[in-house]
Amino acid sequence: FGVGIDKSPKALAVATKNQQNRSAELIEKDFFMDEWYQDLGTFDIVISNPPYIPSEDILILEPDVREYDPMMALDGGKDGLNAYRAISKNILNLLNDNGFLFLEIGIHQAKSVIDIFTKQGLTHIKTHKDLSGIERILTFQKKTCKAS
């Protein structure tokens, strides 16, 4: 069982329609809001594909992306990193000890996103490349310290 969150009621309606076995609870939340994470619980795995395209790059996207996807799903702010900063502030509240975080990232963002999340206490485990050889997915873990 899982939990899916999105700030778009329209996106949640599509996700609900697409669920074949109702294996996830879908909740409207906005991770830019304070305390959005409360009442969600904690998880062994968190996966996020947040908006990561720098605002000025949206105009040069392929038309099938720029004209089809909602702007809030694309626009990551001036440097494309706004969503990562917002998520990182509360990620430790969402992950169980030894839990994993998987993030989709934009081109040339790996180092910056790794810095954001390691400063919050996560350990970068691996960077995965897409079929074009571009760094696309980052894996982090919330490591627990065992007392001796």
Short mmCIF file of N, CA and C in Angstrom, two decimals:
data_model
loop_
_atom_site.label_atom_id
_atom_site.label_comp_id
_atom_site.label_asym_id
_atom_site.label_seq_id
_atom_site.Cartn_x
_atom_site.Cartn_y
_atom_site.Cartn_z
N PHE A 1 0.84 -1.18 0.00
CA PHE A 1 0.00 0.00 0.00
C PHE A 1 0.88 1.24 0.00
N GLY A 2 0.46 2.28 -0.66
CA GLY A 2 1.24 3.50 -0.73
C GLY A 2 0.36 4.73 -0.59
N VAL A 3 1.03 5.87 -0.58
CA VAL A 3 0.35 7.16 -0.52
C VAL A 3 0.92 7.99 -1.65
N GLY A 4 0.06 8.60 -2.42
CA GLY A 4 0.47 9.52 -3.47
C GLY A 4 -0.02 10.90 -3.14
N ILE A 5 0.84 11.90 -3.34
CA ILE A 5 0.40 13.26 -3.10
C ILE A 5 0.63 14.11 -4.34
N ASP A 6 -0.22 15.07 -4.52
CA ASP A 6 -0.09 16.06 -5.59
C ASP A 6 -0.87 17.27 -5.16
N LYS A 7 -0.47 18.44 -5.63
CA LYS A 7 -1.22 19.63 -5.27
C LYS A 7 -2.33 19.92 -6.27
N SER A 8 -2.36 19.17 -7.36
CA SER A 8 -3.36 19.38 -8.40
C SER A 8 -4.52 18.39 -8.26
N PRO A 9 -5.72 18.90 -7.99
CA PRO A 9 -6.88 18.01 -7.92
C PRO A 9 -7.11 17.28 -9.25
N LYS A 10 -6.78 17.95 -10.35
CA LYS A 10 -6.93 17.35 -11.68
C LYS A 10 -5.99 16.14 -11.84
N ALA A 11 -4.75 16.32 -11.39
CA ALA A 11 -3.77 15.22 -11.48
C ALA A 11 -4.21 14.05 -10.60
N LEU A 12 -4.74 14.36 -9.43
CA LEU A 12 -5.21 13.31 -8.53
C LEU A 12 -6.40 12.57 -9.13
N ALA A 13 -7.26 13.28 -9.83
CA ALA A 13 -8.42 12.63 -10.47
C ALA A 13 -7.95 11.66 -11.55
N VAL A 14 -6.95 12.05 -12.32
CA VAL A 14 -6.40 11.16 -13.35
C VAL A 14 -5.73 9.96 -12.70
N ALA A 15 -4.97 10.20 -11.64
CA ALA A 15 -4.29 9.10 -10.95
C ALA A 15 -5.31 8.12 -10.36
N THR A 16 -6.39 8.65 -9.80
CA THR A 16 -7.44 7.79 -9.25
C THR A 16 -8.05 6.93 -10.35
N LYS A 17 -8.32 7.54 -11.48
CA LYS A 17 -8.90 6.82 -12.61
C LYS A 17 -7.95 5.73 -13.13
N ASN A 18 -6.65 6.03 -13.09
CA ASN A 18 -5.65 5.09 -13.61
C ASN A 18 -5.30 3.96 -12.66
N GLN A 19 -5.63 4.11 -11.39
CA GLN A 19 -5.33 3.03 -10.43
C GLN A 19 -6.20 1.82 -10.74
N GLN A 20 -5.57 0.69 -10.94
CA GLN A 20 -6.32 -0.51 -11.27
C GLN A 20 -6.79 -1.24 -10.02
N ASN A 21 -6.00 -1.22 -8.97
CA ASN A 21 -6.37 -2.00 -7.78
C ASN A 21 -6.49 -1.15 -6.52
N ARG A 22 -6.53 0.16 -6.68
CA ARG A 22 -6.68 1.08 -5.55
C ARG A 22 -5.65 0.80 -4.45
N SER A 23 -4.41 0.60 -4.86
CA SER A 23 -3.37 0.26 -3.89
C SER A 23 -2.70 1.48 -3.26
N ALA A 24 -3.15 2.67 -3.63
CA ALA A 24 -2.57 3.88 -3.03
C ALA A 24 -3.66 4.84 -2.61
N GLU A 25 -3.43 5.46 -1.48
CA GLU A 25 -4.30 6.54 -1.05
C GLU A 25 -3.76 7.81 -1.70
N LEU A 26 -4.61 8.56 -2.37
CA LEU A 26 -4.19 9.77 -3.06
C LEU A 26 -4.69 10.99 -2.29
N ILE A 27 -3.76 11.91 -1.99
CA ILE A 27 -4.05 13.03 -1.11
C ILE A 27 -3.58 14.32 -1.76
N GLU A 28 -4.40 15.36 -1.65
CA GLU A 28 -4.02 16.68 -2.15
C GLU A 28 -3.16 17.38 -1.10
N LYS A 29 -1.91 17.63 -1.45
CA LYS A 29 -0.95 18.32 -0.57
C LYS A 29 -0.02 19.15 -1.45
N ASP A 30 0.53 20.19 -0.89
CA ASP A 30 1.48 21.04 -1.59
C ASP A 30 2.74 21.13 -0.74
N PHE A 31 3.84 20.56 -1.22
CA PHE A 31 5.05 20.52 -0.39
C PHE A 31 5.72 21.88 -0.23
N PHE A 32 5.16 22.92 -0.84
CA PHE A 32 5.65 24.27 -0.58
C PHE A 32 4.96 24.89 0.64
N MET A 33 3.95 24.22 1.15
CA MET A 33 3.22 24.72 2.33
C MET A 33 3.89 24.18 3.60
N ASP A 34 3.82 24.98 4.66
CA ASP A 34 4.37 24.53 5.95
C ASP A 34 3.63 23.30 6.43
N GLU A 35 4.36 22.39 7.00
CA GLU A 35 3.82 21.19 7.65
C GLU A 35 2.94 20.33 6.74
N TRP A 36 3.23 20.34 5.44
CA TRP A 36 2.47 19.52 4.49
C TRP A 36 2.61 18.04 4.78
N TYR A 37 3.68 17.66 5.40
CA TYR A 37 4.01 16.26 5.63
C TYR A 37 3.24 15.64 6.81
N GLN A 38 2.66 16.50 7.64
CA GLN A 38 1.97 15.99 8.82
C GLN A 38 0.79 15.11 8.42
N ASP A 39 0.55 14.10 9.20
CA ASP A 39 -0.56 13.16 9.00
C ASP A 39 -0.35 12.21 7.83
N LEU A 40 0.83 12.21 7.23
CA LEU A 40 1.10 11.27 6.14
C LEU A 40 1.69 9.97 6.67
N GLY A 41 2.34 10.02 7.82
CA GLY A 41 3.03 8.85 8.34
C GLY A 41 4.48 8.87 7.90
N THR A 42 5.14 7.73 8.07
CA THR A 42 6.53 7.58 7.63
C THR A 42 6.61 6.39 6.69
N PHE A 43 7.66 6.39 5.88
CA PHE A 43 7.74 5.43 4.78
C PHE A 43 9.15 4.85 4.65
N ASP A 44 9.19 3.64 4.12
CA ASP A 44 10.48 3.02 3.79
C ASP A 44 11.03 3.57 2.49
N ILE A 45 10.13 4.00 1.60
CA ILE A 45 10.52 4.52 0.29
C ILE A 45 9.68 5.75 -0.03
N VAL A 46 10.35 6.80 -0.47
CA VAL A 46 9.69 8.00 -0.98
C VAL A 46 10.23 8.23 -2.39
N ILE A 47 9.33 8.44 -3.33
CA ILE A 47 9.71 8.68 -4.73
C ILE A 47 9.09 10.01 -5.14
N SER A 48 9.89 10.86 -5.79
CA SER A 48 9.37 12.15 -6.22
C SER A 48 9.91 12.53 -7.58
N ASN A 49 9.01 13.05 -8.40
CA ASN A 49 9.34 13.63 -9.69
C ASN A 49 8.81 15.06 -9.66
N PRO A 50 9.50 15.94 -8.92
CA PRO A 50 8.99 17.31 -8.76
C PRO A 50 9.29 18.16 -10.00
N PRO A 51 8.68 19.34 -10.07
CA PRO A 51 9.04 20.25 -11.17
C PRO A 51 10.50 20.67 -11.02
N TYR A 52 11.29 20.53 -12.10
CA TYR A 52 12.72 20.83 -11.99
C TYR A 52 13.29 21.64 -13.15
N ILE A 53 12.44 22.11 -14.02
CA ILE A 53 12.94 22.86 -15.17
C ILE A 53 13.09 24.33 -14.76
N PRO A 54 14.27 24.91 -15.00
CA PRO A 54 14.43 26.34 -14.70
C PRO A 54 13.40 27.15 -15.49
N SER A 55 12.83 28.16 -14.85
CA SER A 55 11.74 28.94 -15.44
C SER A 55 12.06 29.42 -16.85
N GLU A 56 13.25 29.95 -17.06
CA GLU A 56 13.56 30.51 -18.38
C GLU A 56 13.75 29.43 -19.45
N ASP A 57 13.95 28.18 -19.05
CA ASP A 57 14.13 27.10 -20.03
C ASP A 57 12.80 26.54 -20.54
N ILE A 58 11.71 26.88 -19.90
CA ILE A 58 10.41 26.33 -20.29
C ILE A 58 10.05 26.74 -21.71
N LEU A 59 10.40 27.95 -22.10
CA LEU A 59 10.07 28.44 -23.44
C LEU A 59 10.79 27.67 -24.55
N ILE A 60 11.90 27.01 -24.22
CA ILE A 60 12.63 26.27 -25.25
C ILE A 60 12.38 24.76 -25.21
N LEU A 61 11.44 24.34 -24.38
CA LEU A 61 11.06 22.93 -24.35
C LEU A 61 10.36 22.55 -25.64
N GLU A 62 10.38 21.27 -25.93
CA GLU A 62 9.62 20.77 -27.08
C GLU A 62 8.15 21.14 -26.89
N PRO A 63 7.46 21.53 -27.95
CA PRO A 63 6.05 21.92 -27.82
C PRO A 63 5.17 20.84 -27.19
N ASP A 64 5.45 19.57 -27.47
CA ASP A 64 4.61 18.51 -26.90
C ASP A 64 4.74 18.41 -25.39
N VAL A 65 5.82 18.93 -24.82
CA VAL A 65 5.98 19.00 -23.37
C VAL A 65 5.42 20.32 -22.86
N ARG A 66 5.90 21.41 -23.44
CA ARG A 66 5.53 22.76 -22.99
C ARG A 66 4.02 23.02 -23.07
N GLU A 67 3.37 22.49 -24.09
CA GLU A 67 1.96 22.77 -24.30
C GLU A 67 1.04 21.72 -23.69
N TYR A 68 1.59 20.56 -23.31
CA TYR A 68 0.76 19.49 -22.77
C TYR A 68 0.77 19.45 -21.24
N ASP A 69 1.96 19.55 -20.66
CA ASP A 69 2.09 19.44 -19.20
C ASP A 69 1.71 20.76 -18.53
N PRO A 70 1.04 20.68 -17.39
CA PRO A 70 0.70 21.91 -16.66
C PRO A 70 1.99 22.63 -16.21
N MET A 71 1.95 23.95 -16.23
CA MET A 71 3.12 24.75 -15.86
C MET A 71 3.64 24.39 -14.46
N MET A 72 2.72 24.14 -13.50
CA MET A 72 3.18 23.83 -12.14
C MET A 72 3.91 22.49 -12.07
N ALA A 73 3.75 21.64 -13.08
CA ALA A 73 4.46 20.37 -13.11
C ALA A 73 5.85 20.52 -13.74
N LEU A 74 6.09 21.65 -14.37
CA LEU A 74 7.36 21.87 -15.07
C LEU A 74 8.27 22.86 -14.35
N ASP A 75 7.71 23.98 -13.92
CA ASP A 75 8.50 25.13 -13.47
C ASP A 75 9.11 24.91 -12.09
N GLY A 76 10.43 24.74 -12.07
CA GLY A 76 11.17 24.53 -10.83
C GLY A 76 11.76 25.80 -10.25
N GLY A 77 11.34 26.96 -10.78
CA GLY A 77 11.88 28.22 -10.29
C GLY A 77 13.12 28.63 -11.06
N LYS A 78 13.72 29.72 -10.64
CA LYS A 78 14.84 30.32 -11.38
C LYS A 78 15.95 29.31 -11.73
N ASP A 79 16.36 28.50 -10.75
CA ASP A 79 17.43 27.53 -11.00
C ASP A 79 16.91 26.09 -11.13
N GLY A 80 15.60 25.92 -11.05
CA GLY A 80 15.01 24.59 -11.17
C GLY A 80 15.04 23.77 -9.89
N LEU A 81 15.50 24.34 -8.81
CA LEU A 81 15.73 23.58 -7.57
C LEU A 81 14.74 23.90 -6.45
N ASN A 82 13.76 24.74 -6.69
CA ASN A 82 12.83 25.14 -5.62
C ASN A 82 12.14 23.96 -4.95
N ALA A 83 11.66 23.01 -5.74
CA ALA A 83 10.94 21.86 -5.17
C ALA A 83 11.87 21.01 -4.30
N TYR A 84 13.11 20.84 -4.73
CA TYR A 84 14.04 20.03 -3.94
C TYR A 84 14.31 20.69 -2.58
N ARG A 85 14.45 22.00 -2.59
CA ARG A 85 14.67 22.70 -1.32
C ARG A 85 13.46 22.52 -0.40
N ALA A 86 12.27 22.62 -0.96
CA ALA A 86 11.05 22.48 -0.15
C ALA A 86 10.92 21.06 0.41
N ILE A 87 11.14 20.06 -0.42
CA ILE A 87 11.02 18.67 0.00
C ILE A 87 12.08 18.34 1.06
N SER A 88 13.29 18.85 0.85
CA SER A 88 14.39 18.49 1.76
C SER A 88 14.15 18.95 3.19
N LYS A 89 13.41 20.03 3.36
CA LYS A 89 13.18 20.58 4.71
C LYS A 89 12.46 19.59 5.62
N ASN A 90 11.67 18.70 5.04
CA ASN A 90 10.86 17.79 5.86
C ASN A 90 11.07 16.31 5.53
N ILE A 91 12.04 16.01 4.70
CA ILE A 91 12.20 14.62 4.26
C ILE A 91 12.52 13.68 5.43
N LEU A 92 13.23 14.15 6.42
CA LEU A 92 13.55 13.29 7.56
C LEU A 92 12.30 12.93 8.35
N ASN A 93 11.27 13.76 8.27
CA ASN A 93 9.99 13.46 8.94
C ASN A 93 9.19 12.40 8.19
N LEU A 94 9.50 12.17 6.94
CA LEU A 94 8.75 11.21 6.13
C LEU A 94 9.41 9.84 6.03
N LEU A 95 10.73 9.81 6.16
CA LEU A 95 11.46 8.55 5.97
C LEU A 95 11.65 7.80 7.28
N ASN A 96 11.40 6.51 7.24
CA ASN A 96 11.77 5.64 8.35
C ASN A 96 13.28 5.53 8.40
N ASP A 97 13.82 5.09 9.53
CA ASP A 97 15.26 4.83 9.61
C ASP A 97 15.63 3.83 8.54
N ASN A 98 16.73 4.10 7.86
CA ASN A 98 17.24 3.31 6.74
C ASN A 98 16.32 3.36 5.51
N GLY A 99 15.37 4.30 5.48
CA GLY A 99 14.49 4.46 4.34
C GLY A 99 15.21 5.11 3.16
N PHE A 100 14.62 4.94 1.98
CA PHE A 100 15.22 5.44 0.75
C PHE A 100 14.38 6.54 0.11
N LEU A 101 15.07 7.48 -0.52
CA LEU A 101 14.45 8.54 -1.30
C LEU A 101 14.97 8.44 -2.72
N PHE A 102 14.05 8.43 -3.69
CA PHE A 102 14.40 8.43 -5.10
C PHE A 102 13.85 9.70 -5.72
N LEU A 103 14.70 10.47 -6.39
CA LEU A 103 14.30 11.74 -6.98
C LEU A 103 14.65 11.78 -8.46
N GLU A 104 13.70 12.20 -9.28
CA GLU A 104 14.04 12.51 -10.67
C GLU A 104 14.60 13.92 -10.68
N ILE A 105 15.63 14.12 -11.50
CA ILE A 105 16.28 15.43 -11.58
C ILE A 105 16.43 15.85 -13.05
N GLY A 106 16.68 17.13 -13.24
CA GLY A 106 16.93 17.66 -14.57
C GLY A 106 18.41 17.59 -14.92
N ILE A 107 18.68 17.90 -16.16
CA ILE A 107 20.05 17.86 -16.66
C ILE A 107 20.94 18.83 -15.88
N HIS A 108 22.12 18.39 -15.52
CA HIS A 108 23.13 19.17 -14.80
C HIS A 108 22.69 19.56 -13.38
N GLN A 109 21.75 18.84 -12.78
CA GLN A 109 21.30 19.18 -11.44
C GLN A 109 21.81 18.23 -10.36
N ALA A 110 22.46 17.16 -10.73
CA ALA A 110 22.84 16.13 -9.76
C ALA A 110 23.63 16.70 -8.58
N LYS A 111 24.69 17.42 -8.85
CA LYS A 111 25.54 17.92 -7.76
C LYS A 111 24.74 18.82 -6.81
N SER A 112 23.97 19.73 -7.36
CA SER A 112 23.20 20.66 -6.53
C SER A 112 22.17 19.93 -5.67
N VAL A 113 21.47 18.97 -6.26
CA VAL A 113 20.43 18.24 -5.51
C VAL A 113 21.09 17.35 -4.46
N ILE A 114 22.20 16.74 -4.78
CA ILE A 114 22.93 15.94 -3.79
C ILE A 114 23.32 16.83 -2.61
N ASP A 115 23.82 18.02 -2.89
CA ASP A 115 24.20 18.95 -1.82
C ASP A 115 23.01 19.30 -0.93
N ILE A 116 21.86 19.57 -1.56
CA ILE A 116 20.66 19.95 -0.80
C ILE A 116 20.27 18.85 0.19
N PHE A 117 20.26 17.61 -0.28
CA PHE A 117 19.76 16.52 0.58
C PHE A 117 20.80 15.99 1.56
N THR A 118 22.07 16.03 1.19
CA THR A 118 23.08 15.59 2.16
C THR A 118 23.20 16.59 3.30
N LYS A 119 22.94 17.87 3.03
CA LYS A 119 22.94 18.86 4.11
C LYS A 119 21.81 18.61 5.11
N GLN A 120 20.78 17.92 4.68
CA GLN A 120 19.67 17.58 5.57
C GLN A 120 19.92 16.27 6.32
N GLY A 121 21.01 15.58 6.01
CA GLY A 121 21.36 14.37 6.74
C GLY A 121 21.19 13.07 5.99
N LEU A 122 20.78 13.14 4.72
CA LEU A 122 20.66 11.91 3.95
C LEU A 122 22.00 11.55 3.34
N THR A 123 22.18 10.27 3.04
CA THR A 123 23.39 9.79 2.39
C THR A 123 23.07 9.50 0.93
N HIS A 124 23.87 10.08 0.03
CA HIS A 124 23.68 9.80 -1.40
C HIS A 124 24.22 8.40 -1.67
N ILE A 125 23.38 7.54 -2.24
CA ILE A 125 23.74 6.15 -2.49
C ILE A 125 24.17 5.92 -3.93
N LYS A 126 23.39 6.47 -4.87
CA LYS A 126 23.67 6.19 -6.28
C LYS A 126 23.02 7.24 -7.17
N THR A 127 23.65 7.45 -8.33
CA THR A 127 23.08 8.28 -9.40
C THR A 127 22.82 7.35 -10.58
N HIS A 128 21.60 7.38 -11.07
CA HIS A 128 21.21 6.54 -12.21
C HIS A 128 21.07 7.40 -13.45
N LYS A 129 21.57 6.91 -14.57
CA LYS A 129 21.48 7.65 -15.84
C LYS A 129 20.31 7.11 -16.65
N ASP A 130 19.75 8.00 -17.48
CA ASP A 130 18.67 7.57 -18.37
C ASP A 130 19.27 6.95 -19.63
N LEU A 131 18.43 6.59 -20.58
CA LEU A 131 18.90 5.90 -21.79
C LEU A 131 19.81 6.77 -22.65
N SER A 132 19.78 8.09 -22.44
CA SER A 132 20.65 9.01 -23.17
C SER A 132 21.95 9.28 -22.43
N GLY A 133 22.14 8.62 -21.28
CA GLY A 133 23.35 8.81 -20.50
C GLY A 133 23.32 10.04 -19.60
N ILE A 134 22.14 10.64 -19.42
CA ILE A 134 22.00 11.83 -18.59
C ILE A 134 21.65 11.40 -17.16
N GLU A 135 22.33 12.00 -16.18
CA GLU A 135 22.00 11.72 -14.78
C GLU A 135 20.55 12.11 -14.54
N ARG A 136 19.72 11.14 -14.14
CA ARG A 136 18.28 11.38 -14.09
C ARG A 136 17.63 11.03 -12.75
N ILE A 137 18.14 10.03 -12.05
CA ILE A 137 17.55 9.61 -10.77
C ILE A 137 18.65 9.57 -9.70
N LEU A 138 18.34 10.17 -8.56
CA LEU A 138 19.26 10.11 -7.42
C LEU A 138 18.63 9.25 -6.34
N THR A 139 19.45 8.42 -5.72
CA THR A 139 19.00 7.59 -4.60
C THR A 139 19.73 8.03 -3.35
N PHE A 140 18.95 8.27 -2.30
CA PHE A 140 19.47 8.66 -0.99
C PHE A 140 18.95 7.68 0.05
N GLN A 141 19.64 7.64 1.19
CA GLN A 141 19.16 6.83 2.31
C GLN A 141 19.29 7.61 3.60
N LYS A 142 18.29 7.40 4.46
CA LYS A 142 18.34 7.96 5.82
C LYS A 142 18.99 6.89 6.69
N LYS A 143 20.26 7.06 6.92
CA LYS A 143 21.01 6.08 7.70
C LYS A 143 20.81 6.33 9.19
N THR A 144 20.71 5.25 9.93
CA THR A 144 20.59 5.38 11.37
C THR A 144 21.95 5.15 12.00
N CYS A 145 22.19 5.87 13.06
CA CYS A 145 23.43 5.70 13.81
C CYS A 145 23.13 4.80 14.99
N LYS A 146 23.84 3.69 15.07
CA LYS A 146 23.63 2.78 16.20
C LYS A 146 24.58 3.18 17.33
N ALA A 147 24.02 3.27 18.51
CA ALA A 147 24.82 3.61 19.69
C ALA A 147 25.67 2.39 20.06
N SER A 148 26.90 2.67 20.50
CA SER A 148 27.75 1.53 20.87
C SER A 148 27.64 1.20 22.32
#
